[in-house]
GROMACS .gro file of C-alpha atoms in nm:
model
  503
    1MET     CA    1   3.095  -1.217  -2.348
    2GLU     CA    2   3.190  -1.582  -2.444
    3THR     CA    3   3.224  -1.700  -2.082
    4SER     CA    4   2.845  -1.610  -2.012
    5ARG     CA    5   2.762  -1.780  -2.347
    6ARG     CA    6   2.921  -2.095  -2.270
    7LYS     CA    7   2.750  -2.095  -1.911
    8PHE     CA    8   2.419  -2.018  -2.025
    9VAL     CA    9   2.419  -2.277  -2.324
   10GLN     CA   10   2.376  -2.554  -2.045
   11LEU     CA   11   2.046  -2.390  -1.958
   12SER     CA   12   1.865  -2.411  -2.266
   13ALA     CA   13   1.921  -2.556  -2.622
   14LEU     CA   14   1.687  -2.335  -2.766
   15MET     CA   15   1.875  -1.996  -2.700
   16ALA     CA   16   1.953  -1.799  -3.001
   17SER     CA   17   2.193  -1.521  -3.067
   18SER     CA   18   1.939  -1.233  -3.155
   19TRP     CA   19   1.621  -1.085  -3.060
   20ALA     CA   20   1.500  -1.122  -3.416
   21VAL     CA   21   1.233  -1.388  -3.470
   22PRO     CA   22   1.159  -1.456  -3.867
   23ALA     CA   23   0.787  -1.376  -3.918
   24TRP     CA   24   0.751  -1.383  -3.530
   25ALA     CA   25   0.698  -1.756  -3.542
   26PHE     CA   26   0.475  -1.890  -3.296
   27ALA     CA   27   0.626  -2.170  -3.055
   28ASP     CA   28   0.423  -2.474  -2.945
   29ALA     CA   29   0.444  -2.554  -2.570
   30ALA     CA   30   0.715  -2.829  -2.602
   31PRO     CA   31   0.949  -2.900  -2.294
   32VAL     CA   32   1.248  -2.669  -2.306
   33GLN     CA   33   1.569  -2.882  -2.336
   34ALA     CA   34   1.838  -2.820  -2.067
   35GLY     CA   35   2.127  -2.925  -2.288
   36PRO     CA   36   2.272  -3.217  -2.468
   37GLY     CA   37   2.194  -3.539  -2.272
   38ALA     CA   38   2.002  -3.361  -1.996
   39ALA     CA   39   1.633  -3.445  -1.931
   40PRO     CA   40   1.387  -3.204  -2.080
   41LEU     CA   41   1.298  -2.911  -1.840
   42PRO     CA   42   0.913  -2.909  -1.779
   43ASP     CA   43   0.868  -2.543  -1.842
   44ALA     CA   44   1.076  -2.243  -1.965
   45VAL     CA   45   1.032  -2.093  -1.603
   46TYR     CA   46   1.326  -2.323  -1.483
   47THR     CA   47   1.548  -2.175  -1.747
   48LEU     CA   48   1.464  -1.784  -1.629
   49VAL     CA   49   1.492  -1.925  -1.271
   50ASP     CA   50   1.848  -2.068  -1.340
   51TYR     CA   51   1.936  -1.748  -1.519
   52CYS     CA   52   1.822  -1.519  -1.264
   53LEU     CA   53   2.003  -1.715  -0.970
   54ASN     CA   54   2.329  -1.808  -1.139
   55THR     CA   55   2.439  -1.481  -1.292
   56ARG     CA   56   2.703  -1.304  -1.121
   57PHE     CA   57   2.817  -0.935  -1.128
   58GLU     CA   58   3.118  -1.028  -1.310
   59ASP     CA   59   2.901  -1.189  -1.585
   60LEU     CA   60   2.753  -0.856  -1.658
   61PRO     CA   61   2.893  -0.653  -1.949
   62ALA     CA   62   3.027  -0.286  -1.837
   63ASP     CA   63   2.733  -0.125  -2.051
   64VAL     CA   64   2.473  -0.331  -1.869
   65VAL     CA   65   2.615  -0.226  -1.527
   66ALA     CA   66   2.620   0.138  -1.631
   67ILE     CA   67   2.258   0.140  -1.770
   68THR     CA   68   2.135  -0.036  -1.478
   69LYS     CA   69   2.282   0.213  -1.230
   70THR     CA   70   2.119   0.486  -1.443
   71GLN     CA   71   1.772   0.304  -1.437
   72ILE     CA   72   1.807   0.280  -1.056
   73LEU     CA   73   1.882   0.655  -1.026
   74ASP     CA   74   1.605   0.731  -1.260
   75THR     CA   75   1.345   0.512  -1.084
   76VAL     CA   76   1.434   0.666  -0.732
   77ALA     CA   77   1.402   1.011  -0.875
   78VAL     CA   78   1.075   0.973  -1.043
   79ALA     CA   79   0.941   0.800  -0.714
   80LEU     CA   80   1.044   1.085  -0.467
   81PRO     CA   81   0.782   1.347  -0.567
   82ALA     CA   82   0.484   1.112  -0.605
   83LEU     CA   83   0.411   1.044  -0.227
   84GLY     CA   84   0.139   1.303  -0.210
   85ALA     CA   85   0.000   1.209  -0.550
   86ASP     CA   86  -0.379   1.116  -0.571
   87GLY     CA   87  -0.396   0.744  -0.527
   88ILE     CA   88  -0.067   0.714  -0.371
   89LYS     CA   89  -0.124   0.915  -0.051
   90GLN     CA   90  -0.422   0.705   0.028
   91VAL     CA   91  -0.219   0.372  -0.007
   92TYR     CA   92   0.065   0.542   0.211
   93ALA     CA   93  -0.199   0.640   0.475
   94TRP     CA   94  -0.380   0.305   0.456
   95SER     CA   95  -0.036   0.124   0.491
   96ARG     CA   96   0.070   0.307   0.801
   97GLU     CA   97  -0.275   0.251   0.963
   98THR     CA   98  -0.246  -0.114   0.913
   99GLY     CA   99   0.094  -0.133   1.042
  100GLY     CA  100   0.310  -0.445   1.056
  101LYS     CA  101   0.664  -0.523   1.113
  102ALA     CA  102   0.912  -0.221   1.052
  103GLU     CA  103   1.121  -0.380   0.772
  104SER     CA  104   1.178  -0.151   0.464
  105LEU     CA  105   1.174   0.215   0.402
  106VAL     CA  106   0.932   0.421   0.206
  107LEU     CA  107   1.137   0.594  -0.048
  108GLY     CA  108   1.230   0.951   0.051
  109THR     CA  109   1.090   0.913   0.430
  110LYS     CA  110   1.219   0.753   0.746
  111GLN     CA  111   0.892   0.543   0.749
  112ARG     CA  112   0.928   0.172   0.776
  113MET     CA  113   0.684  -0.095   0.701
  114PRO     CA  114   0.661  -0.463   0.608
  115ALA     CA  115   0.894  -0.529   0.283
  116GLU     CA  116   0.606  -0.608   0.066
  117LYS     CA  117   0.418  -0.308   0.172
  118ALA     CA  118   0.683  -0.069   0.120
  119ALA     CA  119   0.753  -0.222  -0.220
  120ARG     CA  120   0.387  -0.191  -0.314
  121LEU     CA  121   0.396   0.191  -0.232
  122ASN     CA  122   0.745   0.266  -0.376
  123ALA     CA  123   0.641   0.070  -0.707
  124SER     CA  124   0.325   0.276  -0.725
  125MET     CA  125   0.513   0.595  -0.667
  126ALA     CA  126   0.771   0.512  -0.934
  127ALA     CA  127   0.480   0.475  -1.195
  128ALA     CA  128   0.241   0.740  -1.059
  129LEU     CA  129   0.364   1.038  -1.246
  130GLU     CA  130   0.425   0.848  -1.572
  131PHE     CA  131   0.789   0.946  -1.565
  132ASP     CA  132   0.937   0.594  -1.555
  133ASP     CA  133   1.129   0.442  -1.814
  134THR     CA  134   0.966   0.227  -2.085
  135TYR     CA  135   1.092  -0.086  -2.277
  136GLU     CA  136   0.933   0.026  -2.588
  137PRO     CA  137   0.914  -0.288  -2.812
  138ALA     CA  138   0.667  -0.429  -2.568
  139LEU     CA  139   0.547  -0.120  -2.388
  140MET     CA  140   0.676  -0.259  -2.067
  141HIS     CA  141   0.770  -0.063  -1.753
  142ALA     CA  142   0.998  -0.297  -1.599
  143SER     CA  143   1.216  -0.074  -1.367
  144CYS     CA  144   0.907   0.061  -1.169
  145VAL     CA  145   0.864  -0.296  -1.045
  146THR     CA  146   1.202  -0.454  -1.037
  147ILE     CA  147   1.397  -0.174  -0.867
  148PRO     CA  148   1.145  -0.104  -0.578
  149VAL     CA  149   1.136  -0.459  -0.515
  150ALA     CA  150   1.517  -0.488  -0.498
  151LEU     CA  151   1.573  -0.189  -0.275
  152ALA     CA  152   1.293  -0.306  -0.033
  153VAL     CA  153   1.432  -0.658  -0.010
  154ALA     CA  154   1.774  -0.530   0.038
  155ASP     CA  155   1.641  -0.305   0.322
  156PHE     CA  156   1.503  -0.585   0.528
  157THR     CA  157   1.760  -0.842   0.455
  158GLY     CA  158   2.024  -0.587   0.548
  159ARG     CA  159   2.313  -0.796   0.367
  160VAL     CA  160   2.278  -0.695  -0.005
  161SER     CA  161   2.574  -0.528  -0.166
  162GLY     CA  162   2.560  -0.267  -0.455
  163LYS     CA  163   2.699  -0.535  -0.691
  164GLU     CA  164   2.449  -0.787  -0.588
  165LEU     CA  165   2.162  -0.526  -0.628
  166ILE     CA  166   2.290  -0.421  -0.968
  167THR     CA  167   2.296  -0.795  -1.078
  168ALA     CA  168   1.931  -0.867  -0.950
  169VAL     CA  169   1.789  -0.575  -1.114
  170ALA     CA  170   1.957  -0.640  -1.438
  171VAL     CA  171   1.842  -0.999  -1.472
  172GLY     CA  172   1.515  -0.914  -1.338
  173THR     CA  173   1.441  -0.643  -1.578
  174ASP     CA  174   1.588  -0.851  -1.865
  175ALA     CA  175   1.327  -1.130  -1.761
  176ALA     CA  176   1.050  -0.875  -1.743
  177CYS     CA  177   1.129  -0.750  -2.073
  178ARG     CA  178   1.160  -1.078  -2.234
  179LEU     CA  179   0.838  -1.204  -2.107
  180SER     CA  180   0.650  -0.918  -2.239
  181ARG     CA  181   0.808  -0.925  -2.562
  182ALA     CA  182   0.749  -1.307  -2.612
  183GLY     CA  183   0.364  -1.281  -2.555
  184SER     CA  184   0.152  -1.204  -2.850
  185PRO     CA  185   0.445  -1.116  -3.071
  186GLY     CA  186   0.391  -0.861  -3.308
  187ILE     CA  187   0.094  -0.721  -3.148
  188SER     CA  188   0.070  -0.432  -2.926
  189PRO     CA  189  -0.035  -0.558  -2.580
  190PHE     CA  190  -0.299  -0.282  -2.550
  191ILE     CA  191  -0.463  -0.403  -2.871
  192VAL     CA  192  -0.471  -0.748  -2.690
  193GLY     CA  193  -0.599  -0.582  -2.384
  194TRP     CA  194  -0.338  -0.639  -2.131
  195ASP     CA  195  -0.111  -0.381  -1.938
  196PRO     CA  196   0.221  -0.567  -1.956
  197THR     CA  197   0.363  -0.390  -1.644
  198PRO     CA  198   0.152  -0.558  -1.363
  199MET     CA  199   0.092  -0.869  -1.588
  200TYR     CA  200   0.455  -0.968  -1.605
  201GLY     CA  201   0.567  -0.768  -1.320
  202PHE     CA  202   0.434  -1.022  -1.066
  203LEU     CA  203   0.693  -1.279  -1.218
  204SER     CA  204   0.979  -1.054  -1.255
  205ALA     CA  205   0.919  -0.906  -0.902
  206THR     CA  206   0.937  -1.264  -0.781
  207LEU     CA  207   1.259  -1.348  -0.958
  208VAL     CA  208   1.424  -1.043  -0.804
  209ALA     CA  209   1.299  -1.092  -0.441
  210GLY     CA  210   1.377  -1.462  -0.448
  211ARG     CA  211   1.727  -1.409  -0.570
  212LEU     CA  212   1.795  -1.144  -0.302
  213MET     CA  213   1.624  -1.366  -0.040
  214GLY     CA  214   1.853  -1.653  -0.119
  215LEU     CA  215   1.583  -1.880  -0.241
  216THR     CA  216   1.694  -2.218  -0.382
  217ARG     CA  217   1.610  -2.315  -0.749
  218GLU     CA  218   1.308  -2.524  -0.634
  219GLN     CA  219   1.181  -2.242  -0.398
  220LEU     CA  220   1.209  -1.983  -0.671
  221VAL     CA  221   1.026  -2.197  -0.931
  222ALA     CA  222   0.754  -2.249  -0.666
  223ALA     CA  223   0.740  -1.874  -0.597
  224VAL     CA  224   0.706  -1.794  -0.951
  225GLY     CA  225   0.419  -2.032  -0.963
  226LEU     CA  226   0.253  -1.863  -0.656
  227ALA     CA  227   0.295  -1.520  -0.843
  228TYR     CA  228   0.142  -1.659  -1.168
  229HIS     CA  229  -0.159  -1.743  -0.955
  230GLN     CA  230  -0.210  -1.376  -0.881
  231VAL     CA  231  -0.106  -1.245  -1.234
  232ALA     CA  232  -0.345  -0.956  -1.342
  233GLY     CA  233  -0.345  -0.615  -1.504
  234ASN     CA  234  -0.548  -0.482  -1.820
  235ALA     CA  235  -0.550  -0.180  -2.024
  236GLN     CA  236  -0.894  -0.050  -1.905
  237ALA     CA  237  -0.741   0.164  -1.634
  238SER     CA  238  -0.525   0.348  -1.891
  239ILE     CA  239  -0.821   0.398  -2.122
  240ASP     CA  240  -1.031   0.530  -1.845
  241GLY     CA  241  -0.757   0.736  -1.692
  242THR     CA  242  -0.812   0.618  -1.338
  243HIS     CA  243  -0.586   0.580  -1.016
  244ALA     CA  244  -0.584   0.200  -1.093
  245LYS     CA  245  -0.307   0.282  -1.364
  246ARG     CA  246  -0.076   0.412  -1.097
  247LEU     CA  247  -0.111   0.101  -0.874
  248GLY     CA  248  -0.050  -0.180  -1.109
  249ALA     CA  249   0.325  -0.192  -1.054
  250GLY     CA  250   0.274  -0.177  -0.674
  251PHE     CA  251   0.037  -0.477  -0.682
  252ALA     CA  252   0.281  -0.678  -0.874
  253ALA     CA  253   0.573  -0.563  -0.637
  254TYR     CA  254   0.363  -0.663  -0.333
  255GLY     CA  255   0.267  -1.015  -0.486
  256GLY     CA  256   0.619  -1.084  -0.591
  257ILE     CA  257   0.761  -1.051  -0.244
  258VAL     CA  258   0.467  -1.214  -0.079
  259SER     CA  259   0.534  -1.510  -0.303
  260ALA     CA  260   0.893  -1.528  -0.255
  261ARG     CA  261   0.844  -1.527   0.123
  262LEU     CA  262   0.578  -1.793   0.122
  263ALA     CA  263   0.780  -2.023  -0.102
  264LYS     CA  264   1.086  -1.983   0.139
  265ARG     CA  265   0.859  -2.134   0.412
  266GLY     CA  266   0.761  -2.420   0.193
  267VAL     CA  267   0.446  -2.315  -0.012
  268VAL     CA  268   0.437  -2.466  -0.365
  269GLY     CA  269   0.295  -2.309  -0.672
  270SER     CA  270   0.295  -2.458  -1.024
  271ASP     CA  271   0.608  -2.524  -1.204
  272HIS     CA  272   0.438  -2.500  -1.551
  273VAL     CA  273   0.404  -2.125  -1.529
  274LEU     CA  274   0.479  -2.031  -1.896
  275GLN     CA  275   0.425  -2.333  -2.110
  276GLY     CA  276   0.165  -2.545  -1.912
  277VAL     CA  277  -0.184  -2.628  -2.051
  278LYS     CA  278  -0.305  -2.348  -1.860
  279GLY     CA  279   0.013  -2.162  -1.824
  280LEU     CA  280   0.063  -1.803  -1.897
  281PHE     CA  281   0.115  -1.804  -2.284
  282LYS     CA  282  -0.175  -2.037  -2.338
  283GLN     CA  283  -0.400  -1.888  -2.093
  284TYR     CA  284  -0.347  -1.514  -2.140
  285HIS     CA  285  -0.216  -1.522  -2.515
  286GLY     CA  286  -0.402  -1.818  -2.682
  287GLY     CA  287  -0.066  -2.005  -2.721
  288LYS     CA  288   0.074  -1.729  -2.943
  289TYR     CA  289   0.417  -1.641  -2.831
  290SER     CA  290   0.789  -1.647  -2.944
  291GLU     CA  291   1.019  -1.862  -2.747
  292ASP     CA  292   1.314  -1.699  -2.920
  293ALA     CA  293   1.208  -1.368  -2.765
  294LEU     CA  294   1.181  -1.527  -2.433
  295LEU     CA  295   1.503  -1.713  -2.430
  296GLY     CA  296   1.730  -1.600  -2.720
  297GLY     CA  297   2.076  -1.485  -2.635
  298LEU     CA  298   1.987  -1.527  -2.277
  299GLY     CA  299   2.303  -1.404  -2.069
  300THR     CA  300   2.452  -1.241  -2.373
  301ARG     CA  301   2.179  -0.999  -2.474
  302PHE     CA  302   2.032  -0.786  -2.222
  303ALA     CA  303   1.711  -0.579  -2.283
  304GLY     CA  304   1.789  -0.331  -2.038
  305LEU     CA  305   2.018  -0.160  -2.303
  306ASP     CA  306   1.701  -0.086  -2.514
  307ILE     CA  307   1.483   0.088  -2.221
  308ALA     CA  308   1.415   0.461  -2.277
  309PRO     CA  309   1.413   0.703  -2.023
  310LYS     CA  310   1.116   0.944  -2.048
  311PRO     CA  311   1.185   1.322  -2.097
  312TYR     CA  312   0.826   1.404  -2.024
  313PRO     CA  313   0.609   1.285  -1.730
  314CYS     CA  314   0.309   1.128  -1.946
  315CYS     CA  315   0.234   0.824  -2.161
  316ARG     CA  316   0.540   0.734  -2.359
  317GLY     CA  317   0.316   0.681  -2.674
  318GLY     CA  318   0.249   1.052  -2.672
  319HIS     CA  319   0.610   1.155  -2.661
  320VAL     CA  320   0.640   1.153  -3.041
  321ALA     CA  321   0.351   1.400  -3.061
  322ILE     CA  322   0.521   1.618  -2.799
  323ASP     CA  323   0.864   1.628  -2.979
  324GLY     CA  324   0.691   1.714  -3.308
  325ALA     CA  325   0.492   2.001  -3.166
  326LEU     CA  326   0.816   2.131  -2.988
  327ASP     CA  327   1.007   2.107  -3.311
  328LEU     CA  328   0.751   2.277  -3.525
  329VAL     CA  329   0.688   2.579  -3.286
  330LYS     CA  330   1.047   2.641  -3.233
  331ALA     CA  331   1.150   2.621  -3.587
  332ASN     CA  332   0.882   2.807  -3.715
  333ASP     CA  333   0.837   3.062  -3.415
  334ILE     CA  334   0.467   2.975  -3.378
  335LYS     CA  335   0.295   3.148  -3.090
  336PRO     CA  336  -0.016   2.980  -2.916
  337GLY     CA  337  -0.236   3.263  -3.039
  338ASP     CA  338  -0.111   3.184  -3.411
  339VAL     CA  339  -0.257   2.836  -3.403
  340GLU     CA  340  -0.582   2.775  -3.581
  341GLY     CA  341  -0.590   2.388  -3.525
  342VAL     CA  342  -0.395   2.093  -3.497
  343ARG     CA  343  -0.434   1.743  -3.642
  344VAL     CA  344  -0.245   1.452  -3.486
  345TYR     CA  345  -0.223   1.132  -3.684
  346SER     CA  346  -0.152   0.818  -3.479
  347PRO     CA  347  -0.191   0.441  -3.542
  348PRO     CA  348  -0.474   0.243  -3.385
  349ALA     CA  349  -0.334   0.143  -3.042
  350GLU     CA  350  -0.238   0.508  -2.984
  351ILE     CA  351  -0.573   0.639  -3.087
  352MET     CA  352  -0.740   0.395  -2.849
  353LEU     CA  353  -0.527   0.509  -2.559
  354LEU     CA  354  -0.443   0.864  -2.628
  355GLY     CA  355  -0.702   1.012  -2.886
  356ALA     CA  356  -1.034   0.861  -2.823
  357PRO     CA  357  -1.295   0.957  -2.741
  358LEU     CA  358  -1.193   1.311  -2.878
  359ASP     CA  359  -1.404   1.499  -2.643
  360LYS     CA  360  -1.268   1.348  -2.354
  361LYS     CA  361  -0.908   1.363  -2.446
  362GLN     CA  362  -0.959   1.752  -2.529
  363ASN     CA  363  -1.120   1.816  -2.182
  364PRO     CA  364  -0.923   1.588  -1.923
  365LYS     CA  365  -1.082   1.600  -1.587
  366THR     CA  366  -0.822   1.432  -1.392
  367VAL     CA  367  -0.439   1.426  -1.393
  368VAL     CA  368  -0.424   1.078  -1.511
  369GLU     CA  369  -0.669   1.158  -1.797
  370ALA     CA  370  -0.431   1.430  -1.892
  371GLN     CA  371  -0.137   1.198  -1.880
  372PHE     CA  372  -0.313   0.997  -2.147
  373SER     CA  373  -0.426   1.271  -2.363
  374ASN     CA  374  -0.232   1.359  -2.700
  375PRO     CA  375  -0.444   1.700  -2.733
  376TRP     CA  376  -0.330   1.800  -2.362
  377MET     CA  377   0.037   1.701  -2.417
  378VAL     CA  378   0.046   1.874  -2.744
  379ALA     CA  379  -0.130   2.181  -2.601
  380ALA     CA  380   0.134   2.205  -2.333
  381ALA     CA  381   0.412   2.187  -2.580
  382ILE     CA  382   0.257   2.452  -2.789
  383GLN     CA  383   0.154   2.676  -2.513
  384ASP     CA  384   0.481   2.664  -2.296
  385ARG     CA  385   0.750   2.518  -2.540
  386GLU     CA  386   0.823   2.248  -2.270
  387VAL     CA  387   0.644   1.981  -2.106
  388GLY     CA  388   0.699   1.896  -1.739
  389LEU     CA  389   0.544   1.798  -1.409
  390ARG     CA  390   0.377   2.132  -1.375
  391HIS     CA  391   0.157   2.043  -1.672
  392PHE     CA  392   0.007   1.727  -1.503
  393THR     CA  393  -0.135   1.891  -1.168
  394ASP     CA  394  -0.497   1.986  -1.055
  395ALA     CA  395  -0.386   2.345  -1.102
  396ALA     CA  396  -0.279   2.295  -1.458
  397LEU     CA  397  -0.608   2.119  -1.537
  398GLN     CA  398  -0.778   2.466  -1.455
  399ARG     CA  399  -0.559   2.655  -1.687
  400ALA     CA  400  -0.790   2.840  -1.952
  401ASP     CA  401  -0.513   2.858  -2.204
  402LEU     CA  402  -0.435   2.502  -2.219
  403ARG     CA  403  -0.799   2.412  -2.211
  404ALA     CA  404  -0.876   2.635  -2.507
  405LEU     CA  405  -0.572   2.506  -2.703
  406ALA     CA  406  -0.651   2.151  -2.631
  407ARG     CA  407  -1.011   2.193  -2.787
  408ARG     CA  408  -0.849   2.301  -3.112
  409ILE     CA  409  -0.637   1.975  -3.140
  410VAL     CA  410  -0.809   1.655  -3.299
  411THR     CA  411  -0.671   1.326  -3.342
  412VAL     CA  412  -0.676   1.109  -3.660
  413GLU     CA  413  -0.613   0.723  -3.700
  414ASP     CA  414  -0.362   0.636  -3.952
  415LYS     CA  415  -0.279   0.278  -3.994
  416THR     CA  416   0.053   0.338  -4.185
  417LEU     CA  417   0.208   0.492  -3.875
  418VAL     CA  418   0.235   0.147  -3.700
  419ARG     CA  419   0.574   0.095  -3.592
  420PRO     CA  420   0.713  -0.220  -3.763
  421ASP     CA  421   0.944  -0.336  -3.489
  422GLY     CA  422   0.683  -0.286  -3.210
  423GLY     CA  423   0.654  -0.030  -2.952
  424PRO     CA  424   0.491   0.334  -2.950
  425GLY     CA  425   0.391   0.406  -3.315
  426PHE     CA  426   0.492   0.694  -3.518
  427VAL     CA  427   0.309   1.041  -3.533
  428ARG     CA  428   0.240   1.295  -3.799
  429LEU     CA  429   0.165   1.616  -3.677
  430GLU     CA  430  -0.005   1.917  -3.871
  431ILE     CA  431  -0.025   2.264  -3.732
  432THR     CA  432  -0.246   2.515  -3.913
  433THR     CA  433  -0.177   2.869  -3.852
  434ARG     CA  434  -0.423   3.164  -3.872
  435ASP     CA  435  -0.245   3.300  -4.176
  436GLY     CA  436  -0.338   2.978  -4.357
  437LYS     CA  437  -0.005   2.816  -4.363
  438THR     CA  438   0.027   2.435  -4.263
  439HIS     CA  439   0.341   2.301  -4.088
  440ASP     CA  440   0.385   1.943  -4.071
  441LYS     CA  441   0.618   1.682  -3.897
  442LEU     CA  442   0.673   1.309  -3.900
  443VAL     CA  443   0.822   1.179  -3.587
  444LYS     CA  444   0.931   0.815  -3.573
  445PHE     CA  445   1.134   0.766  -3.256
  446ALA     CA  446   1.074   0.984  -2.941
  447LYS     CA  447   1.351   1.151  -2.728
  448GLY     CA  448   1.502   0.884  -2.509
  449ASP     CA  449   1.462   0.612  -2.770
  450PRO     CA  450   1.799   0.437  -2.818
  451LYS     CA  451   1.778   0.581  -3.169
  452ASN     CA  452   1.718   0.929  -3.041
  453ARG     CA  453   1.886   0.944  -2.695
  454MET     CA  454   1.836   1.230  -2.429
  455THR     CA  455   2.151   1.442  -2.382
  456PRO     CA  456   2.326   1.429  -2.046
  457GLU     CA  457   2.198   1.780  -1.979
  458GLU     CA  458   1.849   1.679  -2.062
  459TYR     CA  459   1.865   1.407  -1.831
  460ARG     CA  460   2.030   1.583  -1.550
  461ASN     CA  461   1.758   1.846  -1.579
  462LYS     CA  462   1.499   1.573  -1.553
  463LEU     CA  463   1.650   1.428  -1.236
  464PHE     CA  464   1.665   1.782  -1.074
  465GLU     CA  465   1.304   1.845  -1.173
  466CYS     CA  466   1.206   1.545  -0.975
  467THR     CA  467   1.406   1.602  -0.666
  468ASP     CA  468   1.321   1.963  -0.656
  469ALA     CA  469   0.965   1.875  -0.668
  470ALA     CA  470   1.022   1.620  -0.385
  471GLY     CA  471   1.145   1.909  -0.177
  472MET     CA  472   1.517   1.754  -0.172
  473LYS     CA  473   1.776   2.004  -0.142
  474ARG     CA  474   2.001   2.031  -0.441
  475ALA     CA  475   2.316   1.931  -0.227
  476GLN     CA  476   2.136   1.622  -0.097
  477ALA     CA  477   2.037   1.520  -0.456
  478GLU     CA  478   2.388   1.576  -0.591
  479ARG     CA  479   2.520   1.330  -0.318
  480LEU     CA  480   2.267   1.074  -0.403
  481MET     CA  481   2.321   1.083  -0.766
  482ALA     CA  482   2.693   1.032  -0.723
  483ARG     CA  483   2.641   0.743  -0.475
  484ILE     CA  484   2.417   0.569  -0.704
  485MET     CA  485   2.640   0.615  -1.000
  486LYS     CA  486   2.925   0.432  -0.783
  487LEU     CA  487   2.660   0.169  -0.656
  488GLU     CA  488   2.891  -0.106  -0.699
  489ALA     CA  489   3.104   0.031  -0.417
  490GLU     CA  490   2.823   0.004  -0.160
  491PRO     CA  491   2.871  -0.279   0.120
  492ASP     CA  492   2.503  -0.255   0.206
  493VAL     CA  493   2.223  -0.108   0.022
  494SER     CA  494   2.012  -0.044   0.317
  495ALA     CA  495   2.234   0.244   0.406
  496LEU     CA  496   2.166   0.393   0.065
  497ASN     CA  497   1.811   0.368   0.134
  498ALA     CA  498   1.815   0.564   0.445
  499ALA     CA  499   2.038   0.830   0.255
  500MET     CA  500   1.727   0.912   0.035
  501ALA     CA  501   1.500   1.051   0.323
  502VAL     CA  502   1.420   1.416   0.219
  503GLY     CA  503   1.500   1.669   0.461
   0.00000   0.00000   0.00000
């Protein structure tokens, strides 16, 4: 799209045409250049703000529009059945008890609450069942933040068209993925210790909210500065398997909308958000970041095209193991009773998150622990030859067959399985049967990855699994899906939000 290229070259002289960064060079915190003859911008946050405010629907390539609508549909679908999930139901009850102005709908209901409260709940719902899509190069779950924020703000402003919603989500999601990939390049964020979704979600939520609320450039820079003052999100919740993992996206969504609302009233945050002496890349990443990953090809390359939808409701890092187990049991007709033992070989980040300590992973006591357990995921795949929402419930945790099989699955670290281009690592699976045979499988790219896409039938089945679990009648689900797929025709998105109420 050459028109967009000419437009955005004025924003930064440092833009490049590719995501690739030779040797992942680390950039110094030098002022960003705004273009030939222009004064240097004080921080790269100005470039991102200009991008998010100035991009029009007509600037988006057709494939970006299509994938953004799919991501909106996916996020709504995975959020709908989560309202009664542990951690979420408590946030819902507390949000209703504490009240406030009735501005935005809770997805799937007729309940309204302040926009930031609704976004907090909806984003947490979108993340809770671990069914939300993933930007694999940086392990970023952008959609579960940007989309609930966009829907909540559209609801309370009451003047956001489908085209404007698509544009805000597309650029906000792109910014979230760029931010997460730029930080500590070439190193898994979970090795560094951050959970990128809430961490960068605060900033991307603010960019989306600020655009839809009509903030000026100065106001939106101020808002992102306020959001940076709230940035948080570490990997410990994922390692421990607690409810906190479900709420990170919600905290980011809430903080982003509050930051935008305060900035619109004149509250000012730092404008050296990313490259300042104590800016995000210095303070959180020790100055190690890639400016090209952040700004390269801005306006011509969209990270949303590389986001992978999940076919299974559990940590994305375990999907390669599930795919391997399903392939082996189906290809060799292996029955659960035939299995003597299973060895799951994974790289260090996945071992830390999904494989250790082994006793805990073999005996998950909570749903969140099961969502982050390779032994549990593989046991479900072998036992039932599918993995779905029913395998991550309190009832499933009591199943004697799954528990017994999970205890026969061990995890082994293998540094050769690190994915060289970033993202979830590869897996090697060995299933030993009681007749002494060993069946092995190497899986590099999980189902849903751009290199291994889900089929339309698989994706449709996922959507109906979610809407069925939410209690939505099939006819309503069909209408909702069709409407989102024609989102650009919606004159006011608040009417679409109302159509999502179950029942």
